[in-house]
CSV table of C-alpha atoms and ligand atoms in Angstrom, one decimal:
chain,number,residue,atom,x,y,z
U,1,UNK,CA,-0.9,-19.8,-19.1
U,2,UNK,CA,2.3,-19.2,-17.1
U,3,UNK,CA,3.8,-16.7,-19.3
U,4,UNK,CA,0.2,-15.0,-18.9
U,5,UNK,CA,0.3,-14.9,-15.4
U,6,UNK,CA,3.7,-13.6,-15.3
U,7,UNK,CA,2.8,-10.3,-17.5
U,8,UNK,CA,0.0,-9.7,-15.4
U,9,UNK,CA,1.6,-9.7,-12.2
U,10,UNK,CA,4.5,-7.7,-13.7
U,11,UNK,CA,2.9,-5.5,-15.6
U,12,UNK,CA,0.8,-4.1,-12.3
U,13,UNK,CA,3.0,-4.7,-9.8
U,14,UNK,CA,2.5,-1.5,-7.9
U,15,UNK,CA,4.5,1.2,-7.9
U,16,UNK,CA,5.2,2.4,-4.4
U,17,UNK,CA,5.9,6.7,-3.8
U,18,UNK,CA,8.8,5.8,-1.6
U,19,UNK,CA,9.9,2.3,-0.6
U,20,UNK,CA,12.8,1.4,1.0
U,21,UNK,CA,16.0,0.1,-0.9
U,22,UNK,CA,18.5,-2.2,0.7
U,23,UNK,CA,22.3,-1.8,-0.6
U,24,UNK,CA,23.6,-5.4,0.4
U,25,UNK,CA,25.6,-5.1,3.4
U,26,UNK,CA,22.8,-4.4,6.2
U,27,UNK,CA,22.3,-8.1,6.4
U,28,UNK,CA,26.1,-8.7,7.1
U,29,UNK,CA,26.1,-5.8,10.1
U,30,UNK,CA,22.8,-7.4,11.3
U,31,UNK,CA,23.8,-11.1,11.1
U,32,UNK,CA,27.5,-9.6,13.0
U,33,UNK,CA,24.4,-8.4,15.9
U,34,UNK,CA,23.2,-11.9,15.5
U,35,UNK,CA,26.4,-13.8,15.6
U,36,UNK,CA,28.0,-11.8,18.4
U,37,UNK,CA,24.6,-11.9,20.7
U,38,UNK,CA,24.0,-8.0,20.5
U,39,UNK,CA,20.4,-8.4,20.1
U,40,UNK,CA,19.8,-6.0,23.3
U,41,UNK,CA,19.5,-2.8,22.6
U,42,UNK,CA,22.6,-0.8,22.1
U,43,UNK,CA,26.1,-2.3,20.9
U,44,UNK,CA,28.9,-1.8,18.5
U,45,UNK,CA,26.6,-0.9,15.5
U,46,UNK,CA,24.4,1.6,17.5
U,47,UNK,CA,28.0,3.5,18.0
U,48,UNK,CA,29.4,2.5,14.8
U,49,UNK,CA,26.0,4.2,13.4
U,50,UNK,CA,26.2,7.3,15.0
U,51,UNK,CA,29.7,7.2,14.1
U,52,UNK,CA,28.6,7.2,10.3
U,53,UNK,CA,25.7,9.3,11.0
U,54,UNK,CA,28.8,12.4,12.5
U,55,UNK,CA,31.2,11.8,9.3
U,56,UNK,CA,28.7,12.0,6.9
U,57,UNK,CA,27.1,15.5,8.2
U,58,UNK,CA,30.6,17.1,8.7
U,59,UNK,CA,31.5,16.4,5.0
U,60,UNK,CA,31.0,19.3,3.9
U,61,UNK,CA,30.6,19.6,-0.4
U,62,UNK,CA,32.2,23.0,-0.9
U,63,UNK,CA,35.4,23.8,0.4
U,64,UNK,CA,34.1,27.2,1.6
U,65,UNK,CA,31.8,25.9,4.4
U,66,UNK,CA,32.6,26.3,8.0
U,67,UNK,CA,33.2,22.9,9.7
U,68,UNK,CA,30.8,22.0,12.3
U,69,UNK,CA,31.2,20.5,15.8
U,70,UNK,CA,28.3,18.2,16.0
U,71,UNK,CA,27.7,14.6,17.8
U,72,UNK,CA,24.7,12.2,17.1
U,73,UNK,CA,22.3,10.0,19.1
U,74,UNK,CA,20.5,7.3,17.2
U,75,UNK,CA,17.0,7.0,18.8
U,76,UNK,CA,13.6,5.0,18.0
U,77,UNK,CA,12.4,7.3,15.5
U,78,UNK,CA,12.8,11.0,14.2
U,79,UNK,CA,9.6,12.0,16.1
U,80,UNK,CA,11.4,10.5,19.7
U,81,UNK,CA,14.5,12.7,18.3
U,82,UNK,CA,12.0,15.9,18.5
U,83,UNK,CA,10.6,15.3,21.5
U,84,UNK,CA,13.8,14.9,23.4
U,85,UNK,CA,14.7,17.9,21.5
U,86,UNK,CA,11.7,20.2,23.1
U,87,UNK,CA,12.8,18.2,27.2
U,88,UNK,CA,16.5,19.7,26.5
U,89,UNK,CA,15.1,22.7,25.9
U,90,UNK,CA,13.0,23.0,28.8
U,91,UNK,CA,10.0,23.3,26.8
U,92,UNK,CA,7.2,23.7,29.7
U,93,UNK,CA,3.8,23.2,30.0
U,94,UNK,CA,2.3,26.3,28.8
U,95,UNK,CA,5.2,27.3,26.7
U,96,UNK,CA,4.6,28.5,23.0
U,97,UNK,CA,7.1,26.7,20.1
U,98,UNK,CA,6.8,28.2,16.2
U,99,UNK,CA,6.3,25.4,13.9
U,100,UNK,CA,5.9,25.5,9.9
U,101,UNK,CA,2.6,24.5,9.2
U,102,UNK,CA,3.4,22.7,5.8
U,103,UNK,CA,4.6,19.3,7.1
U,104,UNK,CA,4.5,16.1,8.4
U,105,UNK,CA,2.3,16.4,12.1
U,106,UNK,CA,5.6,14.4,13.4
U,107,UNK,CA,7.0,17.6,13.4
U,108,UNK,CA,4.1,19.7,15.4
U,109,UNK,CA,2.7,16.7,17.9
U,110,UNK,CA,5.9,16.8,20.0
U,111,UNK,CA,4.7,20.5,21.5
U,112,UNK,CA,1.7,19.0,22.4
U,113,UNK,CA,3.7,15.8,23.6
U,114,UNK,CA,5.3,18.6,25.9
U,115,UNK,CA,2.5,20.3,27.1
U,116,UNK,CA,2.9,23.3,25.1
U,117,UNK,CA,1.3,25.2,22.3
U,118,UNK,CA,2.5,25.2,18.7
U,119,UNK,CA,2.4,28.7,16.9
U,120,UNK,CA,2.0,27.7,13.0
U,121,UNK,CA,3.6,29.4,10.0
U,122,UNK,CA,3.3,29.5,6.3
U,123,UNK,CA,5.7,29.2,4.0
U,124,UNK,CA,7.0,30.9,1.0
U,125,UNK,CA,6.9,30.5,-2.3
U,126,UNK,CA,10.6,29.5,-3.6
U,127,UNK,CA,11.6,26.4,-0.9
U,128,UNK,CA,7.6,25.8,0.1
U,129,UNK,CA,9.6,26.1,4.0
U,130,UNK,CA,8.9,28.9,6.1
U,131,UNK,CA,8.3,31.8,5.4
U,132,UNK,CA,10.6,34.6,7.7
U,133,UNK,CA,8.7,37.6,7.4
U,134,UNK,CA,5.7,35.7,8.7
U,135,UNK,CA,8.3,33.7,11.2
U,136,UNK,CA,9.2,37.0,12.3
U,137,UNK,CA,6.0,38.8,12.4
U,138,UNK,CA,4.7,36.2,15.0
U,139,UNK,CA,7.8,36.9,16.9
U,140,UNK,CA,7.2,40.3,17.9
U,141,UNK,CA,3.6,39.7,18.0
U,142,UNK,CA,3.7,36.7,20.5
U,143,UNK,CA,6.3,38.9,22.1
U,144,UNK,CA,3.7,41.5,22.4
U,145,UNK,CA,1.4,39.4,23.4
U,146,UNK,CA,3.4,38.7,26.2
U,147,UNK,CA,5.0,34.9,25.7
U,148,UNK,CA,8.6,35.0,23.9
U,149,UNK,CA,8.1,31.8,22.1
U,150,UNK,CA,11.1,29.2,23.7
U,151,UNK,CA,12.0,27.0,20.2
U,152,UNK,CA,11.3,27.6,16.1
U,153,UNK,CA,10.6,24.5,14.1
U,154,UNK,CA,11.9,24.7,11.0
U,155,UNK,CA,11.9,21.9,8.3
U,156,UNK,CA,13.0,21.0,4.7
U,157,UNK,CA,10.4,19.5,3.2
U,158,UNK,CA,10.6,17.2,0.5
U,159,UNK,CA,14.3,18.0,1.3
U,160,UNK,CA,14.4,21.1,0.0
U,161,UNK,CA,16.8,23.4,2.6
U,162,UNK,CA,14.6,26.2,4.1
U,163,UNK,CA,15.8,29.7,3.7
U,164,UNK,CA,18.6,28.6,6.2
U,165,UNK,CA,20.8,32.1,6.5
U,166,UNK,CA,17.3,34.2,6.8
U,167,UNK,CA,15.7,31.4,9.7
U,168,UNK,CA,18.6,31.5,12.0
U,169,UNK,CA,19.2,35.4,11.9
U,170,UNK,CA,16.0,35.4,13.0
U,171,UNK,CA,16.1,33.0,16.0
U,172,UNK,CA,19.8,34.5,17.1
U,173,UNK,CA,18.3,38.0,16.6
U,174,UNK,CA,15.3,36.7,18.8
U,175,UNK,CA,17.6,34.9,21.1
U,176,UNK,CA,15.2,31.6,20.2
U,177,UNK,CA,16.3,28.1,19.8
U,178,UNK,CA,16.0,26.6,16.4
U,179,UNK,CA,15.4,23.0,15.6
U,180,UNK,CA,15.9,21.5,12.6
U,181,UNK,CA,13.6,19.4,11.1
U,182,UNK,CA,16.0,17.3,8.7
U,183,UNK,CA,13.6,14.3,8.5
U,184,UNK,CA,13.3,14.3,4.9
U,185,UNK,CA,16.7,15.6,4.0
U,186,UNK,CA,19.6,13.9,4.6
U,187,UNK,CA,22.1,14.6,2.2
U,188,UNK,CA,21.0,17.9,1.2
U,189,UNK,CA,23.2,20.7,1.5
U,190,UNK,CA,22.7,24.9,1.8
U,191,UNK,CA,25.8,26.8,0.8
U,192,UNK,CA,27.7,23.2,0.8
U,193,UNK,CA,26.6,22.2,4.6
U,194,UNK,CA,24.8,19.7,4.9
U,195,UNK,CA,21.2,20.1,6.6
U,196,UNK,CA,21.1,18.2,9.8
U,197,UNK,CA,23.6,20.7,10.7
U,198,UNK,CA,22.3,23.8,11.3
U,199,UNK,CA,19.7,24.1,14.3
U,200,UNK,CA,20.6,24.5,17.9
U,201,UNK,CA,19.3,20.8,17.9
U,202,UNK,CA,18.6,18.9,14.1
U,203,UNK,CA,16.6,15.8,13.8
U,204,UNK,CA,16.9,12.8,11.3
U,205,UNK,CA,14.4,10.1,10.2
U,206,UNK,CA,15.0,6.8,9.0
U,207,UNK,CA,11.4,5.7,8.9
U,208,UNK,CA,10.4,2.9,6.1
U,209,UNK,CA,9.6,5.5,3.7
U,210,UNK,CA,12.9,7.9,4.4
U,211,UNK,CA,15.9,8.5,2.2
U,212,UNK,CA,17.5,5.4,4.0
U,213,UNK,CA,16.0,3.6,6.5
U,214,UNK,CA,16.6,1.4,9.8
U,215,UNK,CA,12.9,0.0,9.2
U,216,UNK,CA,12.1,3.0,11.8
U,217,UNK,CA,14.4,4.7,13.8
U,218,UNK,CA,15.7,8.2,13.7
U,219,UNK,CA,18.6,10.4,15.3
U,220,UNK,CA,19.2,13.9,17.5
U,221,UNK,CA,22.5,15.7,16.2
U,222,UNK,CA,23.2,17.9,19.3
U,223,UNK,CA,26.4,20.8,19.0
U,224,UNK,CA,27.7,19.1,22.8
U,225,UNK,CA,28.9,15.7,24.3
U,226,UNK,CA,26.4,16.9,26.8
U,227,UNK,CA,23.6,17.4,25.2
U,228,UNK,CA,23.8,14.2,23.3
U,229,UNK,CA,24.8,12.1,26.7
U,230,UNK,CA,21.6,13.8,28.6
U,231,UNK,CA,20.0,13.1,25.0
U,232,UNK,CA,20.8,9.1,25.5
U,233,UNK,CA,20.0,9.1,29.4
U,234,UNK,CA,16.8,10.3,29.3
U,235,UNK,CA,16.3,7.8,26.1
U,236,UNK,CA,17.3,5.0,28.1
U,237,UNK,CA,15.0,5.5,31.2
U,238,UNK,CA,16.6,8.2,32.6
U,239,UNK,CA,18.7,6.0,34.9
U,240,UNK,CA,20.5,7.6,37.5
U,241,UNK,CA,24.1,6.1,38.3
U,242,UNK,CA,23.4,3.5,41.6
U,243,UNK,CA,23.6,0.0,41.5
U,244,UNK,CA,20.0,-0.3,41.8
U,245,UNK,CA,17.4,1.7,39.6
U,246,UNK,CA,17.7,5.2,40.7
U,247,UNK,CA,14.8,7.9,39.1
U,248,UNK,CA,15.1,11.6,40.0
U,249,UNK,CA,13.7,12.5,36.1
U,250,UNK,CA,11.1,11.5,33.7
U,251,UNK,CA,12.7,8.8,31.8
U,252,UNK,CA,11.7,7.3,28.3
U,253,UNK,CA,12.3,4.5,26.3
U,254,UNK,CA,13.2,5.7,23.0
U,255,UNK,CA,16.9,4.8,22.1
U,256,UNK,CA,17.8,2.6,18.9
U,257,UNK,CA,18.0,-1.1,18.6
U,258,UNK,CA,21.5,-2.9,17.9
U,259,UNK,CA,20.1,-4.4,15.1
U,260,UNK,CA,17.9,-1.4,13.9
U,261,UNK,CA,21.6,0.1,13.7
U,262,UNK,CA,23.3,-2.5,11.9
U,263,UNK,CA,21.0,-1.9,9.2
U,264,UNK,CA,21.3,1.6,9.3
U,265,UNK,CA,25.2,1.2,8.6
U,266,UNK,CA,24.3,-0.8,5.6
U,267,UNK,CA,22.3,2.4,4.1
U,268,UNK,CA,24.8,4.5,5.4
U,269,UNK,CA,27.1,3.2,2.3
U,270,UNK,CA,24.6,3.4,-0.2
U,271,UNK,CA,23.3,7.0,0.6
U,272,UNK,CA,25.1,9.4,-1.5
U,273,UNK,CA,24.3,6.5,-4.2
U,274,UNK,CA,20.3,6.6,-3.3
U,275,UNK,CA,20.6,10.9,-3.1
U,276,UNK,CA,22.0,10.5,-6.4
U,277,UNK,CA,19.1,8.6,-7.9
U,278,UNK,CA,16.7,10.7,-6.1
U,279,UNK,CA,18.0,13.1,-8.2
U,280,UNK,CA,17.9,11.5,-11.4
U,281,UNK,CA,14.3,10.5,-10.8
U,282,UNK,CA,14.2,14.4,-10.3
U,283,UNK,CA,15.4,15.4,-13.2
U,284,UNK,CA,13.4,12.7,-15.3
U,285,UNK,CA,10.2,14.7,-14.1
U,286,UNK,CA,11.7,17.9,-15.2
U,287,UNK,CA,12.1,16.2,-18.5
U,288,UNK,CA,8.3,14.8,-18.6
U,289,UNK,CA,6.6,17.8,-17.7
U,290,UNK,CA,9.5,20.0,-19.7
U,291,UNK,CA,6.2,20.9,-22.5
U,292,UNK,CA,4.0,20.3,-20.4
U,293,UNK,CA,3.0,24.5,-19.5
U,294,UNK,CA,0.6,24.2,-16.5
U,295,UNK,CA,3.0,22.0,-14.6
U,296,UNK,CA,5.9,23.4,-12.6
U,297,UNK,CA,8.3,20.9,-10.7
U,298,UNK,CA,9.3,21.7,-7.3
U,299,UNK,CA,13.2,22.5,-7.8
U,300,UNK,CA,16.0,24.5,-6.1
U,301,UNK,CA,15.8,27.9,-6.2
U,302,UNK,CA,19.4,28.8,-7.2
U,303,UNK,CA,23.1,27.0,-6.3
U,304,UNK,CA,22.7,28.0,-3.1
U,305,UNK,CA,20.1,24.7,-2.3
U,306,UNK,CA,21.3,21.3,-3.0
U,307,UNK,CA,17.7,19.0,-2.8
U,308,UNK,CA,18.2,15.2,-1.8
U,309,UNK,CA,14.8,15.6,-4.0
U,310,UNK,CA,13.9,12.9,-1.0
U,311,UNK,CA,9.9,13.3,-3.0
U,312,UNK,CA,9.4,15.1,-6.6
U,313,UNK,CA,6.3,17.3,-6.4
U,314,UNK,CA,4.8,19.2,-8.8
U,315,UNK,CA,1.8,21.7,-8.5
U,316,UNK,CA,-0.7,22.2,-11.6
U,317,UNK,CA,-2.5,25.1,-12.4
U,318,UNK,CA,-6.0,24.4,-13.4
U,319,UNK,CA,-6.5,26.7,-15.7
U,320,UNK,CA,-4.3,25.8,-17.6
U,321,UNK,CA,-4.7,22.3,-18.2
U,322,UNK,CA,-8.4,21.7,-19.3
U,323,UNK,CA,-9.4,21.1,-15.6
U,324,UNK,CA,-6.9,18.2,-15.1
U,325,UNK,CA,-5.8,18.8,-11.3
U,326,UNK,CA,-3.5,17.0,-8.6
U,327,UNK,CA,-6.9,14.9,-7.9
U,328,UNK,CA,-7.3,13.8,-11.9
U,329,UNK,CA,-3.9,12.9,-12.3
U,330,UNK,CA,-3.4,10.4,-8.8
U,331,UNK,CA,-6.1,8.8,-9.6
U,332,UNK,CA,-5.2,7.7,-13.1
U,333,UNK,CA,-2.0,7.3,-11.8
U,334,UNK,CA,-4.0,4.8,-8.9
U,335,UNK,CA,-5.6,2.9,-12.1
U,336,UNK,CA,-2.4,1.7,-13.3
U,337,UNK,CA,-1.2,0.6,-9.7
U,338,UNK,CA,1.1,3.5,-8.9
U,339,UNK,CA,0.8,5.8,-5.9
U,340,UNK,CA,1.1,9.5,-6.0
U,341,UNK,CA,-0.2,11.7,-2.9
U,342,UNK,CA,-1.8,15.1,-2.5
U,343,UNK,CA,1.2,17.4,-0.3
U,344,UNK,CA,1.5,17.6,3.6
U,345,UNK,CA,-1.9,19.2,4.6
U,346,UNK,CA,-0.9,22.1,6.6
U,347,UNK,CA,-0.9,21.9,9.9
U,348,UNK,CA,-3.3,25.3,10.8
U,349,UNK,CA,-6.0,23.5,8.8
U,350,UNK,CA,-5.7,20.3,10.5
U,351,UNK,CA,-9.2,19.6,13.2
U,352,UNK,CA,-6.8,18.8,15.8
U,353,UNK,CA,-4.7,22.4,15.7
U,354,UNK,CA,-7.9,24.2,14.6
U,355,UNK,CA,-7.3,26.6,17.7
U,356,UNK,CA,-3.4,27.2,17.3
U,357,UNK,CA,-2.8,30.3,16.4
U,358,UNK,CA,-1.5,30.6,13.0
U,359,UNK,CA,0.8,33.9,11.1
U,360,UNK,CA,0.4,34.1,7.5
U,361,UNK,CA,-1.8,33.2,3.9
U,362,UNK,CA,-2.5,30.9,2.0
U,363,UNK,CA,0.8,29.9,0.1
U,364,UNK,CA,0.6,26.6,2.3
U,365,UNK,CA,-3.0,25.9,1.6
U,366,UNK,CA,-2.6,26.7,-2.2
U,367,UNK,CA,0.4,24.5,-2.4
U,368,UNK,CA,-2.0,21.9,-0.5
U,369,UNK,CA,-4.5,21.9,-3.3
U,370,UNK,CA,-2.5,22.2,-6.4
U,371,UNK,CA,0.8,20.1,-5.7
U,372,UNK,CA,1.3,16.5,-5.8
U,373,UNK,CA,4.1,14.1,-4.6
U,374,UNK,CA,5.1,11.6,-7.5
U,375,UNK,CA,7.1,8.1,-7.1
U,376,UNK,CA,10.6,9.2,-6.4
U,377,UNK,CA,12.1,5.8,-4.8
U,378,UNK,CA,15.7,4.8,-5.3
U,379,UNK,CA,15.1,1.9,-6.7
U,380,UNK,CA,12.3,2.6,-8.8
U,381,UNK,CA,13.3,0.5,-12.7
U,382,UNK,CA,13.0,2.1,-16.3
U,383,UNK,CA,10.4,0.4,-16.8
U,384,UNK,CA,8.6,2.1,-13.6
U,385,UNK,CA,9.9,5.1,-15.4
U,386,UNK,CA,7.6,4.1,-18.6
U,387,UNK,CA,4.8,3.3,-16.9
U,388,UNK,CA,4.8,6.7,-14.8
U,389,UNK,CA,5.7,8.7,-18.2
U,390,UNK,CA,2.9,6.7,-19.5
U,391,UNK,CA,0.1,7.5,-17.4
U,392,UNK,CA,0.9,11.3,-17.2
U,393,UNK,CA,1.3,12.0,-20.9
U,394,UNK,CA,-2.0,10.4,-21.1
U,395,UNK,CA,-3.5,12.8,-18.3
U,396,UNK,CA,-2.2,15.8,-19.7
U,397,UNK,CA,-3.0,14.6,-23.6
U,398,UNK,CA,0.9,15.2,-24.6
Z,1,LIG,C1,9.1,11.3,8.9
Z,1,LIG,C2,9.1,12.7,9.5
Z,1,LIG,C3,9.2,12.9,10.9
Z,1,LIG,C4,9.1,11.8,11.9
Z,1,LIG,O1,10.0,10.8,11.8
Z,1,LIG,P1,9.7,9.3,12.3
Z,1,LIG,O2,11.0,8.6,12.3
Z,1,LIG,O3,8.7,8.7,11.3
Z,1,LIG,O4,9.1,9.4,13.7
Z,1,LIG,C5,9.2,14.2,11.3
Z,1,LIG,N1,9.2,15.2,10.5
Z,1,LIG,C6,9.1,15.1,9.2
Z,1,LIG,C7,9.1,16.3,8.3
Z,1,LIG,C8,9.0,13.8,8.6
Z,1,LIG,O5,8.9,13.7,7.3
C-alpha cells in the first residue's frame, strides 16, 4: 500500500512552467539578516546585492564589448523598477510612452500608473521583440500628430535580446529615452553585453517565477550615481534630509527587503549555473521537436543573440499537424499534471488598452495563437524530461 502511494504521488507530482530553484547558500545570507538583526528593510545584503547585481552585468562574454558604466537599485519588484523608471523621466500626465505590445502588462501598466498613454507595437518575426520599422513608423506619425512620444519600452521576451543595435538608433535618432525591459533576461547577452545594459534606464525581475528569484523583488540599473540615489529616495518615501519627516515629492514605498536581498545573493551564485540549464532544457526541445515538421522552436536568430531561454516556446502550424494546435497539446500536457501556457497576449488586444493606439499587424497576434510556452525550470529532473517527451510524442503521434 505504501509503495503504491508513493508512485502515485511521484508519478503526478506536477510539473511546474517555471518554479523557483534555491542553490544552498540564500538560507546562510538570510539567517546572517537574522542573526545580525537586519530584519528592517535595507542592510548589508541589500548593498552586497546590488553589488552582485553591477558585477554580473558588467561581465561582459566577448572581449570586443564596450564596458558599461552602470549602478543598480534593488527595489520591491521589477514592475516598482518601471515605474520609477517613467517618474525619472518626467513621464507626465498626458504624455505618450511606445510599448511592445507582446508582453507581460507589467511592462505597459506603469504608463498608466503615470498618467500617460501607452502607444503599442508589434513585433517581428526573428526575436518575437519589437518590430523597428513599425517602432519607427509610430515615431514620425505621433510626431505628426503632434506628441513626440517621451520613453520606448522595449523588452526581451522569453529572454530573447530585441533587435538591440536597430531599437536604440532609433530612440538616439529620435532623441527618445529607451527603457529596457530585462525582466525575463538576465544573463542574456547581444553582441557579448549583457541585456540589463543597454536602455537609458533597464529593469530586472526576480519574481517567483524569474530566472532567479528573491521570492519577489526586482532592480533599476541606471547609467548615474544620481539617478540611482534619486531612484532609492523616492523608493524610500521620498524623505527629504531634516531630522523630522520632511516631503517636498511624491514618495513610495517600494525598495527591497534585507532579507529579500540575502536571498537574492544566494541566486546570484547559482545564475550562470541556472542560465546554463535553461539552456539545456532548450536544446532538449530542439531535440524533441527536431522531426517533428509543423513545430518550430523559438531560438536565436544568429551569434549575435545569446537567449537565457528564461521560457522555451514553440509555435505550431495547424496545417500541418492534423489540427493538433497550442490548445491540443497544453491540455494533454494538463492531463499528465504539467503546465504549459498559451504566449503573452498582446497588449493592443487586451479590453483594458482596447483604445491605445496601436502601429503594426498581426505578427503579435499570430504568435499569440499558435505559440506555446513549455516547462523550462532549472531544476526540472530527467525524469520530468520523460514525462514532457512523453506527452508530446503522443500529441504529435511521433
Ligand atoms: C515579470 C515581468 C515584469 C514585472 O516584474 P515583477 O517583479 O513581477 O513586478 C515586467 N516585465 C516583464 C516582461 C516581466 O516578465
Amino acid at each position: 500500500m505504501l509503495y503504491k502511494a508513493l508512485f502515485i504521488t511521484m508519478s503526478t507530482s506536477k510539473i511546474y512552467l517555471s518554479s523557483p530553484h534555491m542553490g544552498g547558500s540564500e538560507q546562510e545570507f538570510v539567517n546572517e539578516a537574522f542573526a545580525t538583526n537586519w530584519i528592517a528593510p535595507l542592510g548589508p545584503n541589500v548593498t552586497g546585492f546590488e553589488e552582485d547585481i553591477k558585477k554580473y552585468l558588467q561581465k561582459n562574454t566577448d572581449f570586443n564589448a564596450p564596458q558599461q558604466e552602470i549602478e543598480v537599485a534593488a527595489l520591491s519588484s521589477g514592475t516598482a523598477a518601471l515605474h520609477l523608471a517613467l517618474i525619472l523621466l518626467d513621464v507626465q500626465p498626458g504624455d505618450e510612452v511606445i510599448c511592445q505590445s507582446l508582453t507581460f502588462s507589467a511592462s505597459a501598466n506603469p504608463i498608466v500608473y503615470v498618467g500617460a498613454t501607452p502607444v503599442f507595437i508589434d513585433s517581428e518575426e526573428e526575436t518575437w521583440n519589437m518590430c523597428p520599422i513599425h517602432l519607427e513608423a509610430a515615431i514620425v506619425d505621433r510626431i505628426a500628430k503632434g506628441k513626440k512620444p517621451k520613453a520606448i519600452i522595449g523588452v526581451h521576451l522569453y529572454g530573447m535580446p530585441f533587435q538591440v543595435e536597430k531599437i536604440v538608433a532609433i530612440a538616439k535618432k529620435y532623441e527618445i529615452a529607451l527603457v529596457e525591459d530585462s525582466a525575463e533576461a538576465l544573463g542574456s547577452t547581444y553582441k557579448g553585453q549583457k541585456c540589463g545594459t543597454f536602455g537609458d534606464l533597464s529593469i530586472l525581475s526576480f519574481n517567483g517565477n524569474k530566472i532567479i528569484t528573491t521570492s519577489g523583488g526586482g532592480a533599476l540599473i541606471t547609467k548615474t550615481k544620481a539617478e540611482k540615489d534619486k531612484a532609492v529616495f523616492l523608493a524610500t518615501q521620498a524623505r527629504d534630509q531634516a531630522p523630522h519627516y520632511e516631503h517636498s515629492e511624491i514618495g513610495y514605498n517600494y525598495r527591497m527587503s534585507n532579507v529579500c536581498a540575502g536571498i537574492g545573493r544566494g541566486q546570484m551564485q547559482v545564475l550562470d549555473a541556472h542560465v546554463a540549464l535553461r539552456r539545456k532544457n532548450n536544446f532538449f526541445y530542439t531535440q524533441l521537436f527536431k522531426n517533428i515538421n509543423s513545430v518550430r522552436i523559438f531560438m536565436e536568430p544568429n551569434k549575435t543573440y545569446v537567449s537565457n531561454h528564461w521560457l522555451s516556446c514553440i509555435v505550431i502550424d495547424k496545417k500541418m499537424s492534423n489540427g493538433i494546435g497550442p490548445t491540443e497539446v497544453r491540455l494533454a500536457l494538463e492531463k499528465e499534471n504539467i503546465e504549459s501556457r498559451p504566449l503573452w497576449k498582446p497588449m493592443h488586444l487586451q479590453p483594458i488598452f482596447k483604445d491605445a493606439p496601436y502601429y503594426g499587424s498581426r505578427v503579435a497576434e499570430n504568435l499569440f495563437h499558435n505559440g506555446l510556452c513549455l516547462p523550462s525550470a532549472s531544476n526540472l529532473t530527467s525524469a520530468d524530461l520523460h514525462r514532457i517527451e512523453k506527452t508530446i510524442r503522443h500529441c504529435f503521434n511521433n
